[in-house]
Amino acid sequence: MSRPTVLLLHGPNLNLLGSREPDVYGTATLDDHVATATAAADAHGFDLVALQSNHEGVLIDAIHEARRDHSGIIVNPGAFTHSSWAIHDALAAFDGPVVELHLSNPDAREPWRRTSVVSPVATGSIAGFGGHGYRLAVDAMAALLA
Ligand code: CA2
């Protein structure tokens, strides 16, 4: 029997991780985080499919395709977290569990980061734990899929 798959989705500028703002986002690259999450998922018996895009429509298309292809979604929407009702609507149309993930704690930063339009359509949110958040997000997803 084939293993379930979970979409690990990253939004704009997260491809720059490790190259700038290490005080906020750490020194690990996006590939490092994907490798951490992939190993954690493997231990739980599911596979991850990772995608990063700087383009809102690409992210929305991936969420739509997840309706057919994936059991759950772990998503760090980047700054779209705070503005994209289109990503909100796409996630609302996904029937499985959605884990919202942030490296930093947006609530402890600038006031405009305190609103997430993704949180209302996420099963739960993990923020502020840096790279460790990937393990927490995968553990949460495993519990939700069990
Ligand atoms: O803390 C997070 O994970 C965020 O989703 C990161 C977003 C930010 O807009 C959210 O408020 C919180 C920004 C990602 C930008 O990442 C960069 C990485 C390195 C250099 C520049 C930007």
Short mmCIF file of C-alpha atoms and ligand atoms in Angstrom, two decimals:
data_model
loop_
_atom_site.label_atom_id
_atom_site.label_comp_id
_atom_site.label_asym_id
_atom_site.label_seq_id
_atom_site.Cartn_x
_atom_site.Cartn_y
_atom_site.Cartn_z
CA MET A 1 0.00 0.00 0.00
CA SER A 2 1.36 3.45 -0.88
CA ARG A 3 2.20 5.93 1.87
CA PRO A 4 0.25 9.15 2.33
CA THR A 5 1.88 12.32 1.05
CA VAL A 6 1.79 15.80 2.56
CA LEU A 7 2.45 19.02 0.66
CA LEU A 8 5.13 21.22 2.31
CA LEU A 9 4.52 24.64 0.81
CA HIS A 10 6.67 27.78 1.15
CA GLY A 11 5.80 31.24 -0.07
CA PRO A 12 7.75 34.28 -1.20
CA ASN A 13 11.35 35.02 -0.25
CA LEU A 14 11.77 31.84 1.78
CA ASN A 15 14.18 30.66 -0.93
CA LEU A 16 16.54 33.30 0.55
CA LEU A 17 16.76 31.58 3.94
CA GLY A 18 20.32 31.26 5.16
CA SER A 19 21.57 34.17 3.09
CA ARG A 20 20.09 37.19 4.96
CA GLU A 21 18.46 38.15 8.27
CA PRO A 22 19.99 35.23 10.26
CA ASP A 23 19.02 36.99 13.51
CA VAL A 24 15.34 36.62 12.56
CA TYR A 25 15.25 33.44 10.47
CA GLY A 26 18.44 31.55 11.45
CA THR A 27 21.29 30.31 9.29
CA ALA A 28 19.74 27.12 7.88
CA THR A 29 18.69 27.10 4.23
CA LEU A 30 15.29 26.09 2.94
CA ASP A 31 16.83 22.84 1.71
CA ASP A 32 18.06 22.16 5.26
CA HIS A 33 14.54 22.63 6.65
CA VAL A 34 13.01 20.46 3.94
CA ALA A 35 15.54 17.71 4.73
CA THR A 36 14.68 17.91 8.46
CA ALA A 37 10.95 17.73 7.73
CA THR A 38 11.38 14.91 5.21
CA ALA A 39 13.31 12.77 7.71
CA ALA A 40 10.70 13.44 10.42
CA ALA A 41 7.87 12.55 8.05
CA ASP A 42 9.62 9.37 6.97
CA ALA A 43 9.85 8.27 10.62
CA HIS A 44 6.07 8.79 10.88
CA GLY A 45 5.39 6.78 7.71
CA PHE A 46 4.46 9.48 5.23
CA ASP A 47 6.22 11.33 2.42
CA LEU A 48 6.57 15.07 1.85
CA VAL A 49 6.35 16.88 -1.47
CA ALA A 50 8.05 20.29 -1.10
CA LEU A 51 7.36 23.36 -3.23
CA GLN A 52 8.49 26.99 -2.82
CA SER A 53 7.21 29.79 -4.99
CA ASN A 54 7.37 33.57 -5.03
CA HIS A 55 4.12 33.65 -7.02
CA GLU A 56 0.68 33.61 -5.42
CA GLY A 57 -0.99 31.79 -8.33
CA VAL A 58 1.57 28.98 -8.27
CA LEU A 59 0.89 28.47 -4.56
CA ILE A 60 -2.87 28.45 -5.18
CA ASP A 61 -2.53 25.93 -8.02
CA ALA A 62 -0.47 23.69 -5.75
CA ILE A 63 -3.16 23.87 -3.03
CA HIS A 64 -5.84 22.98 -5.60
CA GLU A 65 -3.79 20.00 -6.83
CA ALA A 66 -3.32 18.89 -3.22
CA ARG A 67 -7.09 18.25 -3.09
CA ARG A 68 -6.41 15.29 -5.38
CA ASP A 69 -2.84 14.32 -4.52
CA HIS A 70 -2.12 14.91 -0.82
CA SER A 71 -3.55 14.02 2.59
CA GLY A 72 -2.46 17.25 4.31
CA ILE A 73 -0.68 20.57 3.87
CA ILE A 74 2.07 22.21 5.95
CA VAL A 75 2.36 25.81 4.78
CA ASN A 76 4.57 28.78 5.50
CA PRO A 77 2.96 31.37 3.22
CA GLY A 78 5.66 34.01 3.91
CA ALA A 79 4.28 37.55 3.78
CA PHE A 80 1.16 36.24 1.97
CA THR A 81 0.19 35.09 5.48
CA HIS A 82 -0.89 38.64 6.20
CA SER A 83 -2.62 39.58 2.97
CA SER A 84 -3.68 36.73 0.69
CA TRP A 85 -7.39 36.05 0.88
CA ALA A 86 -6.88 34.02 -2.30
CA ILE A 87 -4.63 31.59 -0.43
CA HIS A 88 -7.16 31.64 2.43
CA ASP A 89 -9.94 30.61 0.00
CA ALA A 90 -7.81 27.90 -1.63
CA LEU A 91 -6.95 26.38 1.77
CA ALA A 92 -10.62 26.58 2.82
CA ALA A 93 -11.43 24.33 -0.15
CA PHE A 94 -8.93 21.69 1.02
CA ASP A 95 -10.59 18.98 3.11
CA GLY A 96 -7.55 17.60 4.96
CA PRO A 97 -5.50 19.00 7.86
CA VAL A 98 -3.58 22.25 7.33
CA VAL A 99 -0.66 23.21 9.60
CA GLU A 100 0.45 26.85 9.38
CA LEU A 101 4.17 27.16 10.12
CA HIS A 102 6.39 30.19 10.76
CA LEU A 103 10.05 30.33 11.71
CA SER A 104 9.64 33.59 13.62
CA ASN A 105 6.78 34.59 15.90
CA PRO A 106 4.89 37.16 13.79
CA ASP A 107 2.86 38.24 16.86
CA ALA A 108 6.07 39.49 18.49
CA ARG A 109 7.12 41.58 15.48
CA GLU A 110 5.66 44.56 13.58
CA PRO A 111 1.93 45.20 14.10
CA TRP A 112 1.08 44.37 10.47
CA ARG A 113 2.35 40.81 10.99
CA ARG A 114 -0.15 40.22 13.82
CA THR A 115 -2.96 39.38 11.41
CA SER A 116 -2.85 36.02 9.67
CA VAL A 117 -5.55 35.45 7.06
CA VAL A 118 -4.37 31.81 6.92
CA SER A 119 -4.92 30.97 10.61
CA PRO A 120 -8.73 30.87 10.30
CA VAL A 121 -8.50 28.07 7.74
CA ALA A 122 -5.60 26.18 9.39
CA THR A 123 -6.14 23.27 11.72
CA GLY A 124 -3.42 24.80 13.89
CA SER A 125 -0.39 27.07 13.79
CA ILE A 126 3.24 26.70 14.90
CA ALA A 127 5.37 29.84 15.14
CA GLY A 128 8.50 31.13 16.77
CA PHE A 129 10.50 27.93 17.18
CA GLY A 130 12.85 28.45 14.24
CA GLY A 131 13.90 25.28 12.43
CA HIS A 132 12.59 23.11 15.26
CA GLY A 133 9.13 24.13 14.07
CA TYR A 134 9.48 21.74 11.14
CA ARG A 135 9.67 18.75 13.48
CA LEU A 136 6.75 20.10 15.49
CA ALA A 137 4.70 20.65 12.33
CA VAL A 138 5.40 17.13 11.05
CA ASP A 139 4.56 15.64 14.47
CA ALA A 140 1.30 17.58 14.50
CA MET A 141 0.48 16.41 10.97
CA ALA A 142 1.20 12.79 11.93
CA ALA A 143 -1.24 13.07 14.84
CA LEU A 144 -3.87 14.65 12.60
CA LEU A 145 -3.52 11.91 9.96
CA ALA A 146 -3.54 9.02 12.48
O1 CA2 B 1 8.50 33.70 10.28
C1 CA2 B 1 8.12 33.26 9.18
O2 CA2 B 1 8.31 32.11 8.82
C2 CA2 B 1 7.44 34.23 8.19
O3 CA2 B 1 6.41 33.52 7.51
C3 CA2 B 1 8.50 34.69 7.22
C4 CA2 B 1 7.99 35.74 6.23
C5 CA2 B 1 7.32 36.88 6.98
O4 CA2 B 1 6.78 37.81 6.06
C6 CA2 B 1 6.24 36.40 7.92
O5 CA2 B 1 5.73 37.52 8.62
C7 CA2 B 1 6.80 35.40 8.91
C8 CA2 B 1 9.12 36.34 5.41
C9 CA2 B 1 10.02 35.36 4.76
C10 CA2 B 1 11.19 36.09 4.19
O6 CA2 B 1 12.31 35.28 4.36
C11 CA2 B 1 13.54 35.83 4.17
C12 CA2 B 1 14.60 35.01 4.41
C13 CA2 B 1 15.88 35.49 4.27
C14 CA2 B 1 16.09 36.78 3.84
C15 CA2 B 1 15.01 37.60 3.58
C16 CA2 B 1 13.73 37.11 3.73
#
